[in-house]
Short mmCIF file of C-alpha atoms and ligand atoms in Angstrom, two decimals:
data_model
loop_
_atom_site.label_atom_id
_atom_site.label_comp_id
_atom_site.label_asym_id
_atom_site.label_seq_id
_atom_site.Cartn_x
_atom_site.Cartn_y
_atom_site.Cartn_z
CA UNK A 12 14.85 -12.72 -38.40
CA UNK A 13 16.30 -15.92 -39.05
CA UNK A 14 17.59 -16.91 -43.05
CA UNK A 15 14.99 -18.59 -43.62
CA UNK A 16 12.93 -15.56 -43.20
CA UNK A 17 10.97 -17.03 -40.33
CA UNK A 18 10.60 -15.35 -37.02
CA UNK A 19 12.77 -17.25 -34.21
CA UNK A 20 11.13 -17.70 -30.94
CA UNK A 21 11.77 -19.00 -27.95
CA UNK A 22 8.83 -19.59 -25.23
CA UNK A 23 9.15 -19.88 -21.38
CA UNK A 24 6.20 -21.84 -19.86
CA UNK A 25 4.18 -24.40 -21.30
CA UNK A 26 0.92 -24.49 -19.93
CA UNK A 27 -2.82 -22.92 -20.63
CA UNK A 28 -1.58 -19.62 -22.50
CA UNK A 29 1.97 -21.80 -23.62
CA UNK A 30 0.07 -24.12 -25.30
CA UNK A 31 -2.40 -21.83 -26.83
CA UNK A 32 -0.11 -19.96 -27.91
CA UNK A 33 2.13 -23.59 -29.31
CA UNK A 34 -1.69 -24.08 -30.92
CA UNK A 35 -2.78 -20.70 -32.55
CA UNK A 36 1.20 -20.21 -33.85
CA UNK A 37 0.68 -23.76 -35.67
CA UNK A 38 -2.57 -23.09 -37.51
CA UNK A 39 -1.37 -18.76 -38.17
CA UNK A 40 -1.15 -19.02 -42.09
CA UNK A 41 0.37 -15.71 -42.16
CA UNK A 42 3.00 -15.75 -39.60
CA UNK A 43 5.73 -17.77 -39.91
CA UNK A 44 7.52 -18.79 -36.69
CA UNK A 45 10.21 -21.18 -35.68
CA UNK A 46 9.87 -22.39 -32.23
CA UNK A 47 13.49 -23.07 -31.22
CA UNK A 48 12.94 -24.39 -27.80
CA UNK A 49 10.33 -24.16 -25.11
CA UNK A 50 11.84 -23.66 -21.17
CA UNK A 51 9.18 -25.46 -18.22
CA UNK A 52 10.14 -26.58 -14.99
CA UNK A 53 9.14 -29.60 -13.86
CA UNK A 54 10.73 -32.31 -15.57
CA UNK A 55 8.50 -35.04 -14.61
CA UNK A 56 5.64 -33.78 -16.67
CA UNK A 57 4.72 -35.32 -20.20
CA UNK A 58 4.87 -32.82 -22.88
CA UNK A 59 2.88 -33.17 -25.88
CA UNK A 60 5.81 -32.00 -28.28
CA UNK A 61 8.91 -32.97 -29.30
CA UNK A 62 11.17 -33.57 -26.37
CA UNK A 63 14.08 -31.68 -27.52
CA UNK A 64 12.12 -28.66 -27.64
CA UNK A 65 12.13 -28.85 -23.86
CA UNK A 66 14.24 -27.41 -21.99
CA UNK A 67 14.74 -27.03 -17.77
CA UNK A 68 17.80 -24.67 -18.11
CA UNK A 69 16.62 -21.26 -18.64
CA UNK A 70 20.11 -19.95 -19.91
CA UNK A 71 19.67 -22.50 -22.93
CA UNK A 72 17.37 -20.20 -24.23
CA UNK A 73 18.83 -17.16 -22.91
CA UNK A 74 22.62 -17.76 -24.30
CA UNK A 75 21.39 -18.63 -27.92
CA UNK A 76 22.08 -16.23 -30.82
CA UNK A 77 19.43 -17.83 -33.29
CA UNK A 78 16.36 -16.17 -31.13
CA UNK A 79 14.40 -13.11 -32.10
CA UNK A 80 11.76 -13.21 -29.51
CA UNK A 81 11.74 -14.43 -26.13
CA UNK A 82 7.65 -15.25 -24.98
CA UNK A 83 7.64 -15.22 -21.13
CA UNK A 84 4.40 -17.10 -19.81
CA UNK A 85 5.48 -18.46 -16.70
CA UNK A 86 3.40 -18.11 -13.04
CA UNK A 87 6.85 -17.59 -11.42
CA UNK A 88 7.07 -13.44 -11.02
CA UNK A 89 10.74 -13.26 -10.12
CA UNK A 90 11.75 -16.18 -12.31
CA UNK A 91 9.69 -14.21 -15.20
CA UNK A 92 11.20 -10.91 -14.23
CA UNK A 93 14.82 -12.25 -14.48
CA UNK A 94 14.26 -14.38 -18.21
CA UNK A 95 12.89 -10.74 -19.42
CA UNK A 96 15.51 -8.47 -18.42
CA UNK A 97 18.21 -10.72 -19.56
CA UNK A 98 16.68 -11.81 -22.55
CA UNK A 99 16.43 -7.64 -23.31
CA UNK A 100 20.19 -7.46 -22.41
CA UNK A 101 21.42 -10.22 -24.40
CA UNK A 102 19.43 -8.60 -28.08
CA UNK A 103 15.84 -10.33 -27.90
CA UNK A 104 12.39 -8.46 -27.97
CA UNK A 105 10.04 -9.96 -25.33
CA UNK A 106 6.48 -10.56 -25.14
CA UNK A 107 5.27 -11.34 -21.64
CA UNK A 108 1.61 -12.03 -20.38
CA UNK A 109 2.68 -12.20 -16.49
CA UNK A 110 0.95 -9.25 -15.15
CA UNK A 111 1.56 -9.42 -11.87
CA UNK A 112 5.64 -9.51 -13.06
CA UNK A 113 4.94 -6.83 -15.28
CA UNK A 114 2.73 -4.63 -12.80
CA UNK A 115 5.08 -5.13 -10.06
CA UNK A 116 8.43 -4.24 -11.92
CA UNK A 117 7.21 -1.91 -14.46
CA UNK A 118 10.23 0.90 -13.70
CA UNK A 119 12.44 -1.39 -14.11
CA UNK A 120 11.75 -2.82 -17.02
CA UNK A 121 10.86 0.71 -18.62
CA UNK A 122 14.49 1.60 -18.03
CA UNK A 123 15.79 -1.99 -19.46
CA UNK A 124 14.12 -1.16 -22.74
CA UNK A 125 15.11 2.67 -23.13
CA UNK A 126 18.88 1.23 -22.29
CA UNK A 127 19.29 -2.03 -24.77
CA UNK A 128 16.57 -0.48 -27.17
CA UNK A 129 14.55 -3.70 -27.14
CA UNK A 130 10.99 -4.49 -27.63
CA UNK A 131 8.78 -5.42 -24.48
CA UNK A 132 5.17 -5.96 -25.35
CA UNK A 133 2.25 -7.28 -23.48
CA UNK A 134 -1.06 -7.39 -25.00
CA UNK A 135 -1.93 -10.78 -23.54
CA UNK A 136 -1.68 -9.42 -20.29
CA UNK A 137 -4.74 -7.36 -20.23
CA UNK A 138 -7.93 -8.12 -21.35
CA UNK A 139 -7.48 -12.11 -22.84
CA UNK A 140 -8.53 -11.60 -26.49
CA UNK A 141 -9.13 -7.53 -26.69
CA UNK A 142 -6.95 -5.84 -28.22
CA UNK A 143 -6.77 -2.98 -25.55
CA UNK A 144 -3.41 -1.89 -25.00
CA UNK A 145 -2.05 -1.59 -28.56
CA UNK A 146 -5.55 0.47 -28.88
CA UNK A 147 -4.94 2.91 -26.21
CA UNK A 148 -0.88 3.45 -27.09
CA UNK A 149 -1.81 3.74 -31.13
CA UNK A 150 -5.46 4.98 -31.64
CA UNK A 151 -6.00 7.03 -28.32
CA UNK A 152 -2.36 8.35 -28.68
CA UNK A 153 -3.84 11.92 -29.00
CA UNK A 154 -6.68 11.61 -27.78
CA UNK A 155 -7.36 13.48 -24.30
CA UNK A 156 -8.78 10.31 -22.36
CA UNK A 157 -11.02 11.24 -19.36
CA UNK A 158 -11.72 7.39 -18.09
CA UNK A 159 -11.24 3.81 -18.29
CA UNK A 160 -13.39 1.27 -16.89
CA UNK A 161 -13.13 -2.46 -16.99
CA UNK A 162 -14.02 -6.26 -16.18
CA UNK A 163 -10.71 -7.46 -16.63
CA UNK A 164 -10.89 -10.82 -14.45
CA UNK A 165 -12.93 -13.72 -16.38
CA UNK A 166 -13.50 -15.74 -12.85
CA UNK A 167 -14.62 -13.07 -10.82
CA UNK A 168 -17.19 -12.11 -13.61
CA UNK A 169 -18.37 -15.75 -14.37
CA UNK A 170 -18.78 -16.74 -10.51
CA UNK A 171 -20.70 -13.33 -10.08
CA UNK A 172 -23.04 -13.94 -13.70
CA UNK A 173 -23.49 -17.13 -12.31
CA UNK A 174 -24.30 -16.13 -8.42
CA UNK A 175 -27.26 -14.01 -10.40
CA UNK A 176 -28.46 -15.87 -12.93
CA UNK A 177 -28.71 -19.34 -10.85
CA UNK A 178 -29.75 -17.76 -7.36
CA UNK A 179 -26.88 -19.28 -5.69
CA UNK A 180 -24.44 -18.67 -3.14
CA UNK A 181 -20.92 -17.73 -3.48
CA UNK A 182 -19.20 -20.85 -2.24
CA UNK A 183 -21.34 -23.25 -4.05
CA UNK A 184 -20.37 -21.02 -7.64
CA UNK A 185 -16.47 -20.69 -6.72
CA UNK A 186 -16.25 -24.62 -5.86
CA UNK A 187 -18.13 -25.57 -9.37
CA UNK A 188 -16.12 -22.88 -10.91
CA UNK A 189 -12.72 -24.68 -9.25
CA UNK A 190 -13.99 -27.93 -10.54
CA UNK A 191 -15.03 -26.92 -14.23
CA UNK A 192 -11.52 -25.41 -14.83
CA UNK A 193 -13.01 -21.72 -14.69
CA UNK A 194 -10.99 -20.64 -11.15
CA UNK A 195 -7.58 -22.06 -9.67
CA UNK A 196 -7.70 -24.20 -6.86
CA UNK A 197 -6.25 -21.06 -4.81
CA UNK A 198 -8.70 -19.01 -6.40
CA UNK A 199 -7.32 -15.42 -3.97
CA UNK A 200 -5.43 -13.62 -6.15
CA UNK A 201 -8.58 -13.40 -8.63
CA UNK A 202 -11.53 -12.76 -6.18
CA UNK A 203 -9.90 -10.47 -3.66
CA UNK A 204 -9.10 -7.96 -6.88
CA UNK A 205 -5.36 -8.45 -7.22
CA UNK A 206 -5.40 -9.93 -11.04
CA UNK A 207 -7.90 -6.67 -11.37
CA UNK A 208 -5.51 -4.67 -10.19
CA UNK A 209 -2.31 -5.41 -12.07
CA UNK A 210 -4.01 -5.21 -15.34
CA UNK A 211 -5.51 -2.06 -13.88
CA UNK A 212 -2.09 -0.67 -13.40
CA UNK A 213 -0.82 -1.67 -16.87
CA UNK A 214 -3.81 -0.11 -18.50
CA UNK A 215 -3.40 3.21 -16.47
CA UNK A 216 0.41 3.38 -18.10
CA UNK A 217 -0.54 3.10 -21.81
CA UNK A 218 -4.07 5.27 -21.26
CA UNK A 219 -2.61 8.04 -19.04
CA UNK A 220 1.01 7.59 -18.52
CA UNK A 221 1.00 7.26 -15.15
CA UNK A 222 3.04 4.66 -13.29
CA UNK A 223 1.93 2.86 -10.23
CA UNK A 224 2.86 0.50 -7.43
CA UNK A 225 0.31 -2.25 -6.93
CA UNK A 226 0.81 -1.59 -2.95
CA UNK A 227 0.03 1.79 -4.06
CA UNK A 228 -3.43 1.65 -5.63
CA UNK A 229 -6.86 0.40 -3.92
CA UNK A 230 -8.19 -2.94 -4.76
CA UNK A 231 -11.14 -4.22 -3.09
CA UNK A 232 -12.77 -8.02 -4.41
CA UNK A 233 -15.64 -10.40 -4.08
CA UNK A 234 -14.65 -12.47 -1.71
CA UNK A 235 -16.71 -11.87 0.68
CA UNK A 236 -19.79 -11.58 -1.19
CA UNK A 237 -22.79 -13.25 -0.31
CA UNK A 238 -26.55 -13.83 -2.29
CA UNK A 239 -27.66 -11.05 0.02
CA UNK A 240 -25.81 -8.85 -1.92
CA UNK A 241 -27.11 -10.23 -5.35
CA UNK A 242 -30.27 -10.23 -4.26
CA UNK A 243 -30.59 -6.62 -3.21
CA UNK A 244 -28.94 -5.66 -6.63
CA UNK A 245 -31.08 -7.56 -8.22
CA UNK A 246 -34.59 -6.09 -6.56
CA UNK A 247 -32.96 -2.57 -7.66
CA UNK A 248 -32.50 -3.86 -11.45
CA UNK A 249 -28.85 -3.57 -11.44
CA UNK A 250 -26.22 -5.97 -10.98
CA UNK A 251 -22.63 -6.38 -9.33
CA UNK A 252 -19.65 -6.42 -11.12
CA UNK A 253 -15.92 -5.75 -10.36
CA UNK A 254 -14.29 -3.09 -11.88
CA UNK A 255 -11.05 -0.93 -12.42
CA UNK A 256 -11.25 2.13 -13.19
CA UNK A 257 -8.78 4.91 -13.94
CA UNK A 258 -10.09 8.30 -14.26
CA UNK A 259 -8.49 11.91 -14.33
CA UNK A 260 -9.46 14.38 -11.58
CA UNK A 261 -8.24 17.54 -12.22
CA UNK A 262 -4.27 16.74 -12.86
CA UNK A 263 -4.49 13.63 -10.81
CA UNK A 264 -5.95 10.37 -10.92
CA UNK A 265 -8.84 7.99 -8.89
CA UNK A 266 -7.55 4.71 -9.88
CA UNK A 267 -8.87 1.46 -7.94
CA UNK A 268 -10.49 -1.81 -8.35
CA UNK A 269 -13.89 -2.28 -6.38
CA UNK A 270 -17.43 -4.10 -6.91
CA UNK A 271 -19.68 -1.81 -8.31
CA UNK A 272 -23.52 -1.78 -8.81
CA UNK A 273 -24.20 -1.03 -12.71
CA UNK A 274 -27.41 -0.21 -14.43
CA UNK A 275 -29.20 -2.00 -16.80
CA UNK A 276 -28.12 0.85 -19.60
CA UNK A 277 -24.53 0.38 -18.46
CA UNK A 278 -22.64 -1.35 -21.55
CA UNK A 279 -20.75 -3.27 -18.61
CA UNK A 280 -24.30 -4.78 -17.20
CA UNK A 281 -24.42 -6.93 -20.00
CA UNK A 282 -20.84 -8.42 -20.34
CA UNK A 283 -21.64 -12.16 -18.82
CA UNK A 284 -20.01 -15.30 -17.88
CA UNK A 285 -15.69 -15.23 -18.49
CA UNK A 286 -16.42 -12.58 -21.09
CA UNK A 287 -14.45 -8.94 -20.49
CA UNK A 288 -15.01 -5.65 -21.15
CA UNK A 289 -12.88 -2.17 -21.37
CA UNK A 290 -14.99 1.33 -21.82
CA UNK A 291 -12.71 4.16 -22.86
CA UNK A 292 -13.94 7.50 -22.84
CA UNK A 293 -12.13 10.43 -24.64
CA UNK A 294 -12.71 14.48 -24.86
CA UNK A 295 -14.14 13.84 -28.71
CA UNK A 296 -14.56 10.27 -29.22
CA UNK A 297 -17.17 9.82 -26.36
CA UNK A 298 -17.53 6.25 -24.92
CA UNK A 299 -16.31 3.44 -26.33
CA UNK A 300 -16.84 -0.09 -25.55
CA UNK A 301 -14.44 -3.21 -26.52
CA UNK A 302 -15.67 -6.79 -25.58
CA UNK A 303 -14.25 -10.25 -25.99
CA UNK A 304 -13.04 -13.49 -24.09
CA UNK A 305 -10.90 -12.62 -20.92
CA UNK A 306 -8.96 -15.55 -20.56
CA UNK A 307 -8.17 -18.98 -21.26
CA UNK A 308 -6.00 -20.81 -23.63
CA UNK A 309 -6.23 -19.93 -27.31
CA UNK A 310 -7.81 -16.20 -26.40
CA UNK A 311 -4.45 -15.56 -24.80
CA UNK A 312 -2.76 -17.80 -26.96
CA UNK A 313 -4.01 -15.34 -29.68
CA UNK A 314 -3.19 -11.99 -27.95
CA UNK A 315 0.33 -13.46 -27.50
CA UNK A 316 0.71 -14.55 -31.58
CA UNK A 317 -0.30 -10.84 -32.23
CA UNK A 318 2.37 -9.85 -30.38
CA UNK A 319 4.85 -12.10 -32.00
CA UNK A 320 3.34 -10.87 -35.18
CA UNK A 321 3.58 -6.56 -34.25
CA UNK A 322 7.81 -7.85 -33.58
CA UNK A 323 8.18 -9.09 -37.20
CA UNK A 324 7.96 -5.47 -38.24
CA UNK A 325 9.98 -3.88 -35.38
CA UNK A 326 7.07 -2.72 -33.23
CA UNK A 327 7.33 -1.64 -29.77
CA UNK A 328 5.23 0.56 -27.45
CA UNK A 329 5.88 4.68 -28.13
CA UNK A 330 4.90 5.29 -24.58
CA UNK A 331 4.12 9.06 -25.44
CA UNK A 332 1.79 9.48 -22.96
CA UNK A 333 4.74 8.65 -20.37
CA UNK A 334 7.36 10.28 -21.65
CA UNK A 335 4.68 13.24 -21.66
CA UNK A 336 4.19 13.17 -18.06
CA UNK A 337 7.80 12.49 -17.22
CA UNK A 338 8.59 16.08 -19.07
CA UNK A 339 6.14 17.89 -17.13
CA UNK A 340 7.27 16.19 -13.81
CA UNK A 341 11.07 17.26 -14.48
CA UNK A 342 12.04 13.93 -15.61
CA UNK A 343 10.05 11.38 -13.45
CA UNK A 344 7.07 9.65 -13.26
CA UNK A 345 4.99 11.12 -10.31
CA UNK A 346 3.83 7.78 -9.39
CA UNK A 347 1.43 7.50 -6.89
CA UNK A 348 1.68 11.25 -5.91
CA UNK A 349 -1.15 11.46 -9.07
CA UNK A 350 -3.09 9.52 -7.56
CA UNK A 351 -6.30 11.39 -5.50
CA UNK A 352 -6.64 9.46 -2.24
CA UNK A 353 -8.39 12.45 -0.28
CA UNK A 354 -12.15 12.15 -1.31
CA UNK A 355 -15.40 10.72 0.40
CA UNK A 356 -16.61 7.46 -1.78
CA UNK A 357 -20.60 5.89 -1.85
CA UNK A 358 -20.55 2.63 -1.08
CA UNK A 359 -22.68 -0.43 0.15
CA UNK A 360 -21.20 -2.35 3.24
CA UNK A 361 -22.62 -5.64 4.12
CA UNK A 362 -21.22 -6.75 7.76
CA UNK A 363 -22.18 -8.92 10.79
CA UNK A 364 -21.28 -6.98 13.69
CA UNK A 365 -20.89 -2.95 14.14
CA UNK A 366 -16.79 -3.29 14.95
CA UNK A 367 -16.33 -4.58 11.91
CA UNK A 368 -16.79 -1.18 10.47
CA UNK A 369 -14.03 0.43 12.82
CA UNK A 370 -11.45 1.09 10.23
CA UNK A 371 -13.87 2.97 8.14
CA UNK A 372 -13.78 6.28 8.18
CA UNK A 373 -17.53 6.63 7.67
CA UNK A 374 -18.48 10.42 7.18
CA UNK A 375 -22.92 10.43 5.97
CA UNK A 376 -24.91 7.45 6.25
CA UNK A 377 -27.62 7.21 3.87
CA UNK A 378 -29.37 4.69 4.31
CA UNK A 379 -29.60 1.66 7.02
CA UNK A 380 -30.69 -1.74 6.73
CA UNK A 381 -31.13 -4.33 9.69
CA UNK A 382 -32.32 -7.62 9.99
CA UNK A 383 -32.09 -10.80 11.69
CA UNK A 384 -29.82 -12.31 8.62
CA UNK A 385 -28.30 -9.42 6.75
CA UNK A 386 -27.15 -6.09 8.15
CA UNK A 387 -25.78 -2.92 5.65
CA UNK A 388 -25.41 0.37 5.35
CA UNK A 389 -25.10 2.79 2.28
CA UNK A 390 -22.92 5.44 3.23
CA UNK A 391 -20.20 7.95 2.17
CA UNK A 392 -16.47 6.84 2.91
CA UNK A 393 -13.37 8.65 3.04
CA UNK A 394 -11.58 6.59 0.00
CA UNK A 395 -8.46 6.37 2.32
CA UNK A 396 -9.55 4.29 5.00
CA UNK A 397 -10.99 1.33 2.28
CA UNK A 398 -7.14 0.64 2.21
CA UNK A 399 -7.65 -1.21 5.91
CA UNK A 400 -9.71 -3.97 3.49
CA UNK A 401 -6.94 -4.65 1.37
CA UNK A 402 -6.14 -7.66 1.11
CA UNK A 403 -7.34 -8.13 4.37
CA UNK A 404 -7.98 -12.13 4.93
CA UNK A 405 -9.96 -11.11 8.22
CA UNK A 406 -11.94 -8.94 6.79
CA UNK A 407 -15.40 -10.36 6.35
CA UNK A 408 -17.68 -7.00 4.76
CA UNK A 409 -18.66 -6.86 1.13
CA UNK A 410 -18.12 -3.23 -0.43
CA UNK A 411 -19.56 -2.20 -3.02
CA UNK A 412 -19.30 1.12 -4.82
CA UNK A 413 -23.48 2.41 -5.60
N1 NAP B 506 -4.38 -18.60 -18.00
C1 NAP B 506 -4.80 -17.47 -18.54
O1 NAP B 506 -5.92 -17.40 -19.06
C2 NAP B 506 -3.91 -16.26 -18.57
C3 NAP B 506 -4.34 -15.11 -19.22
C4 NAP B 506 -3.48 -14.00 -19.30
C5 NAP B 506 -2.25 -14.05 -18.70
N2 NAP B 506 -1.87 -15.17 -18.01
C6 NAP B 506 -0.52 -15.16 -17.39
O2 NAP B 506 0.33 -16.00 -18.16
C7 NAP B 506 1.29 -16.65 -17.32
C8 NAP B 506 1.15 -18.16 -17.47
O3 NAP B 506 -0.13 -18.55 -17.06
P1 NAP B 506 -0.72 -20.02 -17.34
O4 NAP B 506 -2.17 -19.93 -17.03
O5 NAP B 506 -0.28 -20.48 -18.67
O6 NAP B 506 0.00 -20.85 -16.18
P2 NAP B 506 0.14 -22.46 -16.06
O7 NAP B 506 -0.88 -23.13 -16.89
O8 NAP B 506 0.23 -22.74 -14.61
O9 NAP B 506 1.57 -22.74 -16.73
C9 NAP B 506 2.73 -22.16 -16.19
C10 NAP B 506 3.92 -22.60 -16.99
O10 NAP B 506 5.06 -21.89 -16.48
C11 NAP B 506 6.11 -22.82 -16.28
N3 NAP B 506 6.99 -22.30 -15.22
C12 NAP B 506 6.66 -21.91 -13.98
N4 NAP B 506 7.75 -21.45 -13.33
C13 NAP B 506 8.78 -21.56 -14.20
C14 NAP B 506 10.16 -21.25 -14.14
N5 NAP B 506 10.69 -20.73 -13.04
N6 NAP B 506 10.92 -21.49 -15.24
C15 NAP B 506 10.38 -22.03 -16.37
N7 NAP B 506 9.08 -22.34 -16.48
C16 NAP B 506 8.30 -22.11 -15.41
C17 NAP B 506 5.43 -24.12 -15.91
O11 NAP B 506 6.32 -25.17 -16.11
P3 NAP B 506 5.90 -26.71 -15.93
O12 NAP B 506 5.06 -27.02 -17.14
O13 NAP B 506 7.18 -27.42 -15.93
O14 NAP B 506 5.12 -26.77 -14.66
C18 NAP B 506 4.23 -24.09 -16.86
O15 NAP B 506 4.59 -24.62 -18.12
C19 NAP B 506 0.99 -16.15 -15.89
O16 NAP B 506 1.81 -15.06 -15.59
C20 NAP B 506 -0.48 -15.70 -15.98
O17 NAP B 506 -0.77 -14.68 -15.04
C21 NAP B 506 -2.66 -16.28 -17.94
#
């Protein structure tokens, strides 16, 4: 803390969750901040604040002595990755909302807080507004958790609310959504699961203590969805959303992101629109629900101030359930070796042609459908062989778990 008895920050990035953050910090009547300087990159963009806030030269932020916090909200993963670990190494707690930096060097920066003792928190990157992963570190830090099950991407669940509730295609959705601000112009990482997947990842650490690669773990999107698939939910009463979901197996772990068909008394049929949801359910505290906004600007903005806020009085993340595992895998993580791969999986595939089902190891279809415009089958997968659809641009099936 500074003498004035302020907080000192520092921000990296300046855009929707920079300036929400800028925003929510200005109108907090309880937390006191000094924003020292803010680091962007282009320097032909007009800023709305002071320009000697700005700076274009991360070590002007990095160097300074006067900073207590460092908030990392960049899009650039390695640039992000590199202002966090140094900021940790030269005395400043961090809060980051870059999930895909945090999902993708998570070891690494576990061992750069144990080593300088700093503070690395994250809420913002999970969840927009809900306040899920101080929740599962603090409240569920006892708790035997069997499952977690989310919407944790706001596009993917507005484009799909609106697919249903508008009878409309996918394309015509994802190009209004592009043009009302609600997806990015390369709108990938978001329908094909990956966003999903990192915060997937980052909730699996702080519910179960298990630490995984993102190349590791199953993530299967929407992008190939069509109203064929909407309708049929729709006929059945349920509805498509996509999920991760981590759940305990024995002592390992099914952990994946996939479309899902949900029933009507499913607490996750209901979240619409950019809203998310997480379901937690524990050995005594049975299911639990937690619902709010899962992106944008000020929700974000607001995660991030929290943050800020939890640093004033020295907080940082216990990671019990971690260490726990670590101690009963003789000092290390056991990574993806948790994670159960070897089990058959019911799912819905929507395809054109039968070769497009090659990769799929395909082991009791259950039911068949064929018809001049729309061809699937319901059938039992080995989980294993879904990894072919990864990613996969060429891909052009729909799977959905039933
Ligand atoms: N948008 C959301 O709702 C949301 C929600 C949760 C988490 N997040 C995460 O928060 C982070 C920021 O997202 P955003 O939506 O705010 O992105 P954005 O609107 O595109 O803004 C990105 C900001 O990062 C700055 N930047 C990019 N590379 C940089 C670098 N190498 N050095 C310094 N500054 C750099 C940009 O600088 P210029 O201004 O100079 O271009 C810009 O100010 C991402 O990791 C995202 O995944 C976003």
């Amino acid at each position: 803390m500074s003498q004035e008895n302020k907080i000192s920050v520092a921000l990296f990035g300046f855009g929707c969750v920079g300036q929400g953050l800028y925003d929510v910090l200005n109108h907090s009547e309880v937390l006191q901040a000094n924003i020292r300087k803010i680091g962007v990159k282009d320097p032909s963009k007009k800023r709305s604040v002071d320009p000697t806030l700005i700076t274009y030269d991360k070590n002007d932020i990095l160097d300074r002595k006067d900073v207590d916090v460092v908030v990392e909200m960049i899009t650039d993963t390695d640039d992000a990755y590199q202002i966090v670990t140094t900021a940790m190494k030269n005395g400043m707690n961090v809060v980051s909302a870059s999930k895909k930096m945090l999902a993708t060097y998570f070891e690494e920066l576990y061992r750069v807080q144990e080593e300088t003792g700093k503070a690395l928190i994250y809420e913002g990157s999970a969840g927009g507004s809900i306040p899920i992963i101080r929740t599962l570190e603090e409240y569920y830090d006892n708790e035997l958790l069997s499952s977690l099950r989310g919407i944790l991407n706001g596009t993917t669940n507005y484009i799909l609310t609106r697919m249903e509730l508008e009878n409309k295609d996918y394309g015509v959705v994802l190009k209004d959504a592009q043009d009302s601000g609600f997806a990015e112009l390369d709108p990938w990482m978001d329908v094909a699961g990956f966003d999903t997947l990192y915060k997937t990842i980052l909730l699996s650490v702080h519910a179960f203590g298990v630490v995984l690669k993102p190349e590791d773990v199953l993530n299967l999107g929407i992008q190939n969805i069509s109203f064929a698939d909407i309708r049929y939910a729709k006929e059945k009463g349920l509805r498509i959303k996509l999920i991760g979901s981590a759940a305990k197996s024995g002592d390992k772990f099914r952990i994946y992101v996939m479309p899902r068909f949900v029933r009507a008394d499913d607490e996750l049929y209901k979240v619409l629109y950019e809203y998310n949801a997480v379901e937690v359910e524990g050995a005594f505290s049975c299911k639990q629900t937690f619902v709010g906004k899962g992106a944008g600007s000020h929700p974000t903005g607001s995660a991030v101030l929290s943050d800020v806020s939890a640093l004033t009085y020295n907080y940082k993340y216990a990671y019990k359930k971690l260490r726990k595992l670590e101690k009963q895998n003789n000092g290390k993580n056991p990574g993806s070796a948790a994670l159960e791969t070897d089990f058959s999986i019911r799912v819905y595939i929507r395809f054109a042609d039968k070769s497009d089902l090659a990769s799929l190891d395909i082991r009791n279809v259950i039911e068949e459908y064929k018809s001049p415009e729309v061809n699937f089958i319901i059938a039992d997968v080995g989980f294993k062989s879904l990894f072919a659809l990864k990613g996969n641009r060429d891909s052009k099936v729909f799977v959905a778990e039933v």
